Amino acid sequence: MSEHVIKPGWFTINVFNRAVAWLTRRGLSVWGSRVLAVRGRKSGEWRRTPVNLLVVNGERYLVAPRGHVQWTHNMRAAGGGRLLLGKRVEEFSATEVADDAKPEVLRAYLKRWKAEVGVFFGGVGAGSTDEELRAIAHKHPVFRITELRPVS
C-alpha cells in the first residue's frame, strides 16, 4: 500500500530548494543543509537531492519529511551514500531507524525545521507527545548515518 506524498509548493521547488542547493554546492550550509547523493536502485546512477542533516545526542540522521520518496527507496537499496557540502564529499553508511525509536529524532527535526517542513507532518509538532509522534512515524523514514570516510 503506498502512502500519499504531499508535494512541495512552487515556491519551495523553484526558489527555496534551489537557493539552498546553490549555497550548499558552494560550501555554505543553511541550517544543516547538504546535498545527498545516493545511487539509484534501478539505474545505479548517482541521484542528488537537498537534505537537512540533523544531529541528536552526537548521532547524525537524515529524515524524510515528505515521506517515502525516491531517495528513501534508493537509500534502503544502497545502504548509504554521500553527503556533499561544497567540494567536501563524505561517504556514509545508513541504518534505518525503527518507528518506535523515532520520536526523539522527529521531535528534534520538527523543533529545528518545522517552519520549512511542518506541513508534511499533519499537525504534529515538536511539542507533540511520543504517542502522537509514533502515530506518524511510519510515514517519515529516518536513517542514522555513520561516516565511512571523507572522499575529498
Short mmCIF file of C-alpha atoms in Angstrom, two decimals, residues 1-4 68 73 138-139:
data_model
loop_
_atom_site.label_atom_id
_atom_site.label_comp_id
_atom_site.label_asym_id
_atom_site.label_seq_id
_atom_site.Cartn_x
_atom_site.Cartn_y
_atom_site.Cartn_z
CA MET A 1 0.00 0.00 0.00
CA SER A 2 1.51 3.33 -1.00
CA GLU A 3 1.22 6.45 1.10
CA HIS A 4 0.05 9.73 -0.38
CA HIS A 68 8.61 7.55 1.27
CA HIS A 73 13.86 3.87 -1.55
CA HIS A 138 5.71 5.14 9.66
CA LYS A 139 5.16 8.00 7.20
#
